[in-house]
Short mmCIF file of C-alpha atoms and ligand atoms in Angstrom, two decimals:
data_model
loop_
_atom_site.label_atom_id
_atom_site.label_comp_id
_atom_site.label_asym_id
_atom_site.label_seq_id
_atom_site.Cartn_x
_atom_site.Cartn_y
_atom_site.Cartn_z
CA MET A 1 2.01 15.11 -0.21
CA SER A 2 0.81 12.77 -2.92
CA LYS A 3 2.03 9.19 -2.81
CA THR A 4 4.28 7.44 -5.27
CA ALA A 5 3.82 3.86 -6.45
CA LEU A 6 5.84 1.48 -8.62
CA ILE A 7 3.91 -1.14 -10.60
CA THR A 8 5.68 -4.06 -12.26
CA GLY A 9 3.51 -5.55 -15.01
CA VAL A 10 1.89 -2.15 -15.69
CA THR A 11 1.25 -3.13 -19.33
CA GLY A 12 -0.78 -6.17 -18.27
CA GLN A 13 -4.51 -6.44 -17.57
CA ASP A 14 -4.27 -5.74 -13.83
CA GLY A 15 -1.41 -3.26 -14.10
CA SER A 16 -3.43 -1.06 -16.42
CA TYR A 17 -6.50 -0.99 -14.15
CA LEU A 18 -4.36 -0.46 -11.05
CA ALA A 19 -2.50 2.44 -12.70
CA GLU A 20 -5.87 4.08 -13.49
CA LEU A 21 -7.07 3.58 -9.92
CA LEU A 22 -3.91 5.02 -8.35
CA LEU A 23 -3.90 8.01 -10.73
CA GLU A 24 -7.52 8.69 -9.74
CA LYS A 25 -6.40 8.62 -6.10
CA GLY A 26 -3.76 11.26 -6.83
CA TYR A 27 -0.69 9.02 -6.90
CA THR A 28 2.31 9.49 -9.11
CA VAL A 29 2.61 6.11 -10.81
CA HIS A 30 5.86 4.63 -12.07
CA GLY A 31 5.52 1.61 -14.33
CA LEU A 32 8.15 -0.99 -15.13
CA VAL A 33 8.00 -1.88 -18.81
CA ARG A 34 10.07 -4.59 -20.42
CA ARG A 35 11.68 -3.92 -23.73
CA SER A 36 9.85 -5.44 -26.68
CA SER A 37 10.54 -5.30 -30.43
CA SER A 38 6.97 -4.08 -30.94
CA PHE A 39 4.73 -1.83 -28.86
CA ASN A 40 3.41 -3.57 -25.75
CA SER A 41 1.67 -0.57 -24.18
CA GLU A 42 -1.80 -0.91 -25.75
CA ARG A 43 -3.57 -1.23 -22.38
CA ILE A 44 -2.07 1.99 -21.03
CA ASP A 45 -1.95 4.12 -24.18
CA HIS A 46 -5.02 6.07 -23.04
CA ILE A 47 -3.25 7.25 -19.85
CA TYR A 48 0.22 7.63 -21.36
CA GLU A 49 1.93 10.99 -20.90
CA GLU A 50 4.84 12.11 -23.08
CA PRO A 51 8.19 12.27 -21.23
CA GLN A 52 8.42 15.96 -22.18
CA GLU A 53 5.15 16.84 -20.38
CA PRO A 54 5.84 18.80 -17.21
CA GLY A 55 4.41 17.44 -13.94
CA ARG A 56 3.30 14.16 -15.43
CA HIS A 57 1.87 11.47 -13.16
CA LEU A 58 2.53 8.29 -15.15
CA ILE A 59 6.20 7.60 -15.74
CA LEU A 60 7.42 4.48 -17.51
CA HIS A 61 10.84 2.87 -17.08
CA HIS A 62 12.50 0.09 -19.04
CA ALA A 63 13.62 -2.72 -16.74
CA ASP A 64 12.96 -6.42 -16.25
CA LEU A 65 12.23 -8.70 -13.31
CA ALA A 66 15.18 -10.80 -14.51
CA ASP A 67 17.56 -7.87 -13.85
CA GLY A 68 18.12 -7.39 -10.12
CA VAL A 69 20.55 -4.48 -10.46
CA ALA A 70 18.08 -2.53 -12.58
CA LEU A 71 15.47 -3.07 -9.84
CA VAL A 72 17.78 -1.69 -7.14
CA ASN A 73 18.60 1.37 -9.25
CA LEU A 74 14.94 1.95 -10.07
CA LEU A 75 13.85 1.78 -6.44
CA ARG A 76 16.66 4.10 -5.35
CA ASP A 77 15.66 6.64 -8.01
CA ILE A 78 11.91 6.50 -7.48
CA GLN A 79 11.71 6.01 -3.67
CA PRO A 80 8.12 4.69 -3.95
CA ASP A 81 5.74 4.56 -1.01
CA GLU A 82 4.16 1.43 -2.44
CA VAL A 83 5.33 -1.33 -4.80
CA TYR A 84 2.91 -3.63 -6.62
CA ASN A 85 4.59 -6.72 -8.06
CA LEU A 86 2.22 -7.76 -10.86
CA GLY A 87 4.87 -8.68 -13.46
CA ALA A 88 4.96 -12.37 -14.36
CA GLN A 89 4.92 -14.99 -17.07
CA SER A 90 1.30 -15.52 -16.12
CA HIS A 91 0.06 -18.21 -18.54
CA VAL A 92 -0.35 -21.60 -16.85
CA ARG A 93 -0.26 -23.70 -20.06
CA VAL A 94 2.81 -21.81 -21.33
CA SER A 95 4.60 -22.47 -18.02
CA PHE A 96 4.78 -26.16 -18.97
CA ASP A 97 6.62 -25.17 -22.18
CA ALA A 98 8.86 -22.57 -20.50
CA PRO A 99 9.24 -23.82 -16.92
CA LEU A 100 12.66 -22.35 -16.16
CA TYR A 101 11.81 -18.96 -17.60
CA THR A 102 8.56 -18.96 -15.60
CA GLY A 103 10.44 -19.93 -12.44
CA ASP A 104 12.93 -17.14 -13.06
CA VAL A 105 10.50 -14.29 -13.74
CA THR A 106 7.41 -15.34 -11.77
CA GLY A 107 9.27 -16.93 -8.83
CA LEU A 108 12.77 -15.47 -8.51
CA GLY A 109 11.55 -12.12 -9.86
CA SER A 110 9.68 -11.57 -6.58
CA ILE A 111 12.74 -12.15 -4.40
CA ARG A 112 14.83 -9.93 -6.68
CA LEU A 113 12.33 -7.17 -6.02
CA LEU A 114 12.22 -7.85 -2.27
CA GLU A 115 16.02 -7.90 -2.13
CA ALA A 116 16.16 -4.70 -4.18
CA ILE A 117 13.96 -3.03 -1.55
CA ARG A 118 16.43 -4.13 1.14
CA ALA A 119 19.52 -3.22 -0.88
CA SER A 120 18.23 0.23 -1.80
CA GLY A 121 17.12 0.92 1.78
CA VAL A 122 13.82 2.36 0.52
CA ASP A 123 11.05 2.65 3.11
CA THR A 124 8.13 1.12 1.21
CA ARG A 125 5.25 -1.35 1.25
CA ILE A 126 4.96 -4.21 -1.22
CA TYR A 127 2.03 -6.13 -2.69
CA GLN A 128 2.74 -9.56 -4.20
CA ALA A 129 0.33 -10.86 -6.86
CA SER A 130 -0.21 -14.34 -5.51
CA SER A 131 -2.64 -16.72 -7.13
CA SER A 132 -5.35 -19.31 -6.50
CA GLU A 133 -3.20 -21.55 -8.75
CA MET A 134 -1.12 -22.14 -5.61
CA PHE A 135 -4.04 -24.19 -4.21
CA GLY A 136 -4.03 -26.39 -7.30
CA ALA A 137 -5.31 -29.81 -6.25
CA ALA A 138 -6.56 -28.73 -2.80
CA PRO A 139 -10.36 -29.17 -2.79
CA PRO A 140 -12.62 -26.09 -2.65
CA PRO A 141 -13.57 -23.86 -1.01
CA GLN A 142 -10.03 -22.48 -0.60
CA ASN A 143 -9.07 -19.77 1.89
CA GLU A 144 -5.91 -18.38 3.51
CA LYS A 145 -5.52 -21.53 5.64
CA THR A 146 -5.79 -24.04 2.77
CA PRO A 147 -2.50 -25.90 2.15
CA PHE A 148 -0.92 -25.27 -1.25
CA HIS A 149 -0.67 -28.05 -3.83
CA PRO A 150 0.39 -26.38 -7.11
CA ARG A 151 -0.15 -28.25 -10.37
CA SER A 152 2.06 -26.33 -12.82
CA PRO A 153 5.48 -24.67 -13.00
CA TYR A 154 3.57 -21.37 -12.78
CA GLY A 155 1.82 -22.49 -9.57
CA CYS A 156 5.14 -23.64 -8.10
CA ALA A 157 6.78 -20.30 -8.94
CA LYS A 158 3.89 -18.41 -7.29
CA VAL A 159 4.23 -20.54 -4.14
CA PHE A 160 7.92 -19.57 -3.98
CA ALA A 161 7.04 -15.89 -4.41
CA TYR A 162 4.31 -16.15 -1.76
CA TRP A 163 6.67 -17.56 0.84
CA ALA A 164 9.47 -15.16 -0.08
CA THR A 165 7.02 -12.33 0.65
CA VAL A 166 6.03 -13.83 4.01
CA ASN A 167 9.71 -14.44 4.81
CA TYR A 168 10.75 -10.82 4.16
CA ARG A 169 7.88 -9.69 6.38
CA GLU A 170 9.01 -11.97 9.21
CA ALA A 171 12.76 -11.58 8.77
CA TYR A 172 13.05 -7.84 8.10
CA GLY A 173 9.76 -6.39 9.32
CA LEU A 174 8.93 -5.31 5.76
CA TYR A 175 5.31 -4.32 5.11
CA ALA A 176 4.71 -7.11 2.57
CA ALA A 177 1.25 -8.48 1.69
CA ASN A 178 0.08 -11.33 -0.52
CA GLY A 179 -3.18 -10.98 -2.41
CA ILE A 180 -4.27 -14.51 -3.31
CA LEU A 181 -6.50 -13.59 -6.21
CA PHE A 182 -8.79 -16.03 -7.96
CA ASN A 183 -9.26 -15.72 -11.75
CA HIS A 184 -10.33 -12.25 -12.79
CA GLU A 185 -11.11 -11.13 -16.30
CA SER A 186 -12.15 -8.11 -18.33
CA PRO A 187 -12.21 -6.78 -21.89
CA ARG A 188 -8.46 -6.24 -21.40
CA ARG A 189 -7.80 -9.89 -20.58
CA GLY A 190 -5.01 -11.48 -22.64
CA GLU A 191 -6.46 -13.11 -25.77
CA THR A 192 -5.19 -16.63 -24.97
CA PHE A 193 -6.86 -17.01 -21.56
CA VAL A 194 -10.03 -19.04 -21.91
CA THR A 195 -12.66 -16.36 -21.18
CA ARG A 196 -11.27 -13.84 -23.65
CA LYS A 197 -10.57 -16.54 -26.21
CA ILE A 198 -14.26 -17.41 -26.01
CA THR A 199 -15.64 -13.86 -26.10
CA ARG A 200 -13.39 -12.83 -29.02
CA ALA A 201 -14.51 -15.93 -30.91
CA VAL A 202 -18.18 -15.13 -30.21
CA ALA A 203 -17.72 -11.69 -31.78
CA ARG A 204 -15.90 -13.10 -34.82
CA ILE A 205 -18.38 -15.95 -35.34
CA LYS A 206 -21.30 -13.52 -35.11
CA ALA A 207 -19.61 -11.31 -37.72
CA GLY A 208 -19.05 -14.29 -40.02
CA LEU A 209 -15.24 -14.08 -39.77
CA GLN A 210 -14.75 -17.43 -38.04
CA ASP A 211 -16.71 -20.65 -37.74
CA ARG A 212 -14.83 -22.89 -35.32
CA LEU A 213 -13.41 -22.40 -31.83
CA TYR A 214 -10.96 -25.02 -30.52
CA LEU A 215 -10.76 -25.50 -26.77
CA GLY A 216 -9.36 -27.96 -24.22
CA ASN A 217 -10.94 -29.08 -20.94
CA LEU A 218 -14.48 -27.72 -20.54
CA ASP A 219 -15.05 -29.32 -17.12
CA ALA A 220 -12.63 -27.12 -15.13
CA VAL A 221 -14.40 -25.06 -12.45
CA ARG A 222 -13.29 -21.48 -11.84
CA ASP A 223 -14.36 -18.55 -9.66
CA TRP A 224 -14.27 -15.73 -12.21
CA GLY A 225 -14.37 -12.12 -11.01
CA TYR A 226 -14.05 -8.72 -12.67
CA ALA A 227 -10.52 -7.28 -12.82
CA PRO A 228 -11.38 -3.56 -12.40
CA GLU A 229 -12.97 -4.42 -9.04
CA TYR A 230 -10.07 -6.59 -7.86
CA VAL A 231 -7.38 -3.89 -8.14
CA GLU A 232 -9.17 -1.96 -5.37
CA ALA A 233 -8.52 -4.93 -3.05
CA MET A 234 -4.80 -4.80 -3.91
CA TRP A 235 -4.65 -1.15 -2.88
CA ARG A 236 -6.60 -1.77 0.34
CA MET A 237 -4.09 -4.47 1.35
CA LEU A 238 -1.36 -1.81 1.49
CA GLN A 239 -3.44 0.66 3.54
CA CYS A 240 -3.82 -1.46 6.71
CA ASP A 241 -1.98 -1.01 10.02
CA GLU A 242 -0.34 -4.44 9.68
CA PRO A 243 0.56 -6.46 6.57
CA ASP A 244 -1.30 -9.71 5.98
CA ASP A 245 -2.39 -12.16 3.25
CA TYR A 246 -5.90 -12.21 1.76
CA VAL A 247 -7.94 -14.36 -0.62
CA VAL A 248 -9.94 -12.32 -3.15
CA ALA A 249 -12.76 -14.17 -4.93
CA THR A 250 -16.49 -14.03 -5.67
CA GLY A 251 -17.24 -17.40 -4.00
CA ARG A 252 -19.25 -18.39 -7.06
CA ALA A 253 -18.32 -21.28 -9.32
CA ALA A 254 -18.84 -22.10 -12.98
CA THR A 255 -17.34 -24.54 -15.45
CA VAL A 256 -15.65 -23.44 -18.66
CA ARG A 257 -18.72 -24.95 -20.37
CA ASP A 258 -21.04 -22.69 -18.32
CA PHE A 259 -19.06 -19.61 -19.34
CA LEU A 260 -19.07 -20.78 -22.95
CA GLN A 261 -22.82 -21.22 -22.94
CA GLU A 262 -23.46 -17.83 -21.33
CA ALA A 263 -21.17 -16.04 -23.79
CA PHE A 264 -22.63 -17.68 -26.91
CA ASN A 265 -26.24 -17.35 -25.69
CA HIS A 266 -25.71 -13.66 -25.02
CA ALA A 267 -24.91 -13.19 -28.72
CA GLY A 268 -27.78 -15.45 -29.84
CA LEU A 269 -25.44 -18.31 -30.86
CA ASP A 270 -25.36 -22.04 -30.05
CA TRP A 271 -21.88 -22.97 -28.78
CA ALA A 272 -22.23 -26.67 -29.69
CA GLU A 273 -22.36 -25.77 -33.39
CA HIS A 274 -18.98 -24.05 -33.26
CA VAL A 275 -16.80 -25.46 -30.48
CA ARG A 276 -14.46 -28.39 -31.08
CA PHE A 277 -11.96 -30.12 -28.79
CA ASP A 278 -8.20 -29.88 -29.35
CA PRO A 279 -5.95 -31.76 -26.89
CA LYS A 280 -3.27 -29.13 -27.53
CA TYR A 281 -5.07 -26.90 -25.02
CA GLU A 282 -5.05 -29.48 -22.22
CA ARG A 283 -2.44 -29.26 -19.47
CA PRO A 284 -0.18 -32.15 -18.32
CA SER A 285 -1.77 -31.70 -14.88
CA GLU A 286 -5.00 -29.72 -14.53
CA VAL A 287 -6.46 -27.69 -11.68
CA ASP A 288 -9.99 -29.06 -11.48
CA ALA A 289 -11.81 -26.66 -9.19
CA LEU A 290 -11.02 -23.28 -7.64
CA ILE A 291 -13.74 -21.59 -5.56
CA GLY A 292 -12.61 -18.95 -3.10
CA ASP A 293 -13.75 -18.22 0.44
CA ALA A 294 -12.98 -14.50 0.69
CA SER A 295 -14.62 -13.84 4.05
CA LYS A 296 -11.37 -12.49 5.57
CA ALA A 297 -11.06 -9.79 2.88
CA GLU A 298 -14.72 -8.92 3.33
CA GLU A 299 -14.39 -8.59 7.12
CA GLN A 300 -10.98 -6.93 7.35
CA LEU A 301 -10.71 -4.95 4.10
CA GLY A 302 -14.42 -4.29 3.62
CA PHE A 303 -14.04 -5.64 0.10
CA LYS A 304 -16.80 -7.57 -1.64
CA PRO A 305 -16.89 -7.98 -5.43
CA LEU A 306 -20.21 -7.31 -7.16
CA VAL A 307 -19.81 -8.68 -10.68
CA GLY A 308 -20.40 -12.43 -11.06
CA TRP A 309 -19.33 -14.69 -13.93
CA GLN A 310 -22.56 -14.35 -15.93
CA GLU A 311 -22.49 -10.56 -15.99
CA LEU A 312 -18.75 -10.76 -16.66
CA ALA A 313 -19.32 -12.95 -19.73
CA GLN A 314 -21.88 -10.44 -21.01
CA ILE A 315 -19.58 -7.45 -20.42
CA MET A 316 -16.75 -9.19 -22.30
CA VAL A 317 -18.92 -10.31 -25.22
CA ASP A 318 -20.40 -6.82 -25.62
CA ALA A 319 -16.92 -5.27 -25.54
CA ASP A 320 -15.52 -7.67 -28.13
CA ILE A 321 -18.51 -7.15 -30.42
CA SER A 322 -18.15 -3.34 -30.17
CA ALA A 323 -14.41 -3.51 -30.79
CA LEU A 324 -14.86 -5.70 -33.85
CA ASP A 325 -17.67 -3.49 -35.20
CA ALA A 326 -15.38 -0.47 -34.84
CA GLU A 327 -12.51 -2.32 -36.50
CA LEU A 328 -14.69 -3.39 -39.41
CA ALA A 329 -15.96 0.16 -39.77
CA GLY A 330 -12.34 1.30 -40.08
CA ALA A 331 -12.29 3.20 -36.81
CA THR A 332 -9.36 3.17 -34.46
CA VAL A 333 -9.97 0.43 -31.91
CA ARG A 334 -9.03 1.15 -28.35
CA ILE A 335 -8.84 -1.60 -25.83
CA ASP A 336 -10.07 0.52 -22.87
CA ARG A 337 -13.73 0.21 -23.62
P1 NDP B 1 -0.82 -10.26 -17.64
O1 NDP B 1 -0.24 -11.47 -18.26
O2 NDP B 1 -1.91 -9.52 -18.34
O3 NDP B 1 0.36 -9.20 -17.37
C1 NDP B 1 1.63 -9.61 -16.95
C2 NDP B 1 2.56 -8.41 -16.92
O4 NDP B 1 3.88 -8.85 -16.56
C3 NDP B 1 2.70 -7.71 -18.29
O5 NDP B 1 2.81 -6.33 -18.07
C4 NDP B 1 4.03 -8.27 -18.79
O6 NDP B 1 4.67 -7.43 -19.73
C5 NDP B 1 4.80 -8.30 -17.49
N1 NDP B 1 6.01 -9.13 -17.55
C6 NDP B 1 6.15 -10.35 -18.10
N2 NDP B 1 7.43 -10.77 -18.00
C7 NDP B 1 8.11 -9.79 -17.38
C8 NDP B 1 9.47 -9.60 -17.02
N3 NDP B 1 10.39 -10.51 -17.29
N4 NDP B 1 9.83 -8.45 -16.39
C9 NDP B 1 8.90 -7.51 -16.13
N5 NDP B 1 7.61 -7.60 -16.47
C10 NDP B 1 7.22 -8.73 -17.08
O7 NDP B 1 -1.27 -10.67 -16.18
P2 NDP B 1 -2.50 -10.12 -15.28
O8 NDP B 1 -2.55 -8.65 -15.38
O9 NDP B 1 -3.71 -10.92 -15.58
O10 NDP B 1 -2.02 -10.55 -13.82
C11 NDP B 1 -1.21 -9.70 -13.03
C12 NDP B 1 -0.48 -10.54 -11.99
O11 NDP B 1 -1.41 -11.20 -11.17
C13 NDP B 1 0.43 -11.63 -12.56
O12 NDP B 1 1.53 -11.76 -11.71
C14 NDP B 1 -0.44 -12.86 -12.50
O13 NDP B 1 0.37 -14.03 -12.44
C15 NDP B 1 -1.20 -12.61 -11.23
N6 NDP B 1 -2.51 -13.20 -11.13
C16 NDP B 1 -3.45 -12.99 -12.12
C17 NDP B 1 -4.72 -13.49 -11.99
C18 NDP B 1 -5.75 -13.29 -13.05
O14 NDP B 1 -6.77 -14.00 -13.02
N7 NDP B 1 -5.58 -12.34 -13.95
C19 NDP B 1 -5.12 -14.25 -10.78
C20 NDP B 1 -4.07 -14.37 -9.79
C21 NDP B 1 -2.83 -13.86 -9.96
P3 NDP B 1 4.26 -7.48 -21.31
O15 NDP B 1 3.03 -6.64 -21.45
O16 NDP B 1 5.46 -6.92 -21.96
O17 NDP B 1 4.02 -8.92 -21.65
P1 GDR B 2 -5.95 -20.30 -15.53
O1 GDR B 2 -6.67 -19.53 -16.73
O2 GDR B 2 -5.13 -21.43 -16.01
O3 GDR B 2 -7.02 -20.60 -14.52
O4 GDR B 2 -4.94 -19.19 -14.98
P2 GDR B 2 -7.01 -19.96 -18.23
O5 GDR B 2 -8.04 -19.02 -18.69
O6 GDR B 2 -5.78 -20.12 -19.04
O7 GDR B 2 -7.65 -21.43 -18.04
C1 GDR B 2 -8.83 -21.64 -17.29
C2 GDR B 2 -9.33 -23.05 -17.52
O8 GDR B 2 -9.80 -23.19 -18.86
C3 GDR B 2 -9.32 -24.41 -19.39
N1 GDR B 2 -9.28 -24.31 -20.86
C4 GDR B 2 -8.51 -23.49 -21.58
N2 GDR B 2 -7.62 -22.54 -21.19
C5 GDR B 2 -7.00 -21.82 -22.18
N3 GDR B 2 -6.14 -20.85 -21.83
N4 GDR B 2 -7.22 -22.06 -23.50
C6 GDR B 2 -8.10 -23.02 -23.93
O9 GDR B 2 -8.29 -23.20 -25.13
C7 GDR B 2 -8.78 -23.76 -22.92
N5 GDR B 2 -9.72 -24.76 -22.96
C8 GDR B 2 -10.01 -25.06 -21.72
C9 GDR B 2 -7.97 -24.59 -18.76
O10 GDR B 2 -7.53 -25.95 -18.85
C10 GDR B 2 -8.25 -24.12 -17.34
O11 GDR B 2 -8.76 -25.19 -16.58
C11 GDR B 2 -5.33 -17.83 -14.83
C12 GDR B 2 -4.10 -16.94 -15.09
O12 GDR B 2 -4.52 -15.60 -15.13
C13 GDR B 2 -3.09 -17.09 -13.97
O13 GDR B 2 -2.04 -16.14 -14.14
C14 GDR B 2 -3.80 -16.86 -12.64
O14 GDR B 2 -2.88 -17.00 -11.57
C15 GDR B 2 -4.96 -17.83 -12.49
O15 GDR B 2 -5.87 -17.61 -13.55
C16 GDR B 2 -5.72 -17.63 -11.18
#
């Protein structure tokens, strides 16, 4: 019998890659989509199946992590074998502007989902998308034993969700696992996260459509990995005998400036000629350095990412240049390059 999974956040970067992976593995995938006044399904359009198609394997449902009753009803209807909670207000800078909303969706949303599993009585396993942002000010390298010190409303909300997941495991024996993922990027990365903001700008500057790129803190250190690889680790965390929590990271570090330089160089451009500082992009409290120690995931899940930040920058620049070329040529641009 093929397995059934529910993904919250299926329209996001990770949700789209995870849906592809699970479909390849023969799953029937249910995706939770929140209602929007415009289409928000661009990342999954290429795997979308019309509701009228018989025997379809990707089924989308309107619901919201703010609506606990809808979650109970959804779980009762679908009876998934696995639940992946990827839905979130995931932008750290925005979480300072919308702290209560972020706490509600990113923090309380997780316990609504956990409680919905209990209330519906569904026998399932759950993955919680935890984040290296939970480590915040704790010095690197960070691993599963590093104490949390979040530096944003987003980080605080993710710490709540992390502990709620551990608590439901301990209190109710639920198979619940936290993946503590360090930054991971791709051509499908949201346009306002720093890597994609840079690679889109590189393409536009090269094409003569833009001259300046405004950024905030260039000194922040991140451990950037490649999103299509990381979704495999999520799946592996739900295939073990016992649930546990795992850091997923490359172990390699670079500053925003390093990434900037790599991306501009790859397109034959000099970043210093184009990049200017705007304090608007700084955060009230910054996370200075995140570098993961993922040895537990390597030993216990057999997972080791291959793509490092330099190759990642090149992949993203090439993808944004191709997409812009296609757009300028009048072709339909698809985001799943
Ligand atoms: P994205 O921002 O690309 O996707 C977030 C998803 O959550 C989107 O599908 C979004 O829907 C959905 N969403 C937002 N609000 C709600 C809501 N109220 N109810 C239901 N769904 C909602 O994030 P990523 O794919 O990059 O990340 C996936 C998860 O992993 C997130 O929880 C993120 O916090 C976490 N994470 C990400 C890391 C990274 O580097 N990418 C690292 C560590 C953790 P819509 O498309 O309509 O906006
Ligand atoms: P982050 O990613 O906050 O690490 O959260 P982001 O790309 O937003 O910032 C990374 C670093 O770049 C600095 N920066 C800028 N950031 C943005 N967005 N825009 C700018 O113009 C800019 N200039 C400099 C930031 O200050 C920061 O230090 C991501 C999200 O995906 C979270 O959901 C996830 O949990 C963490 O990664 C791990």
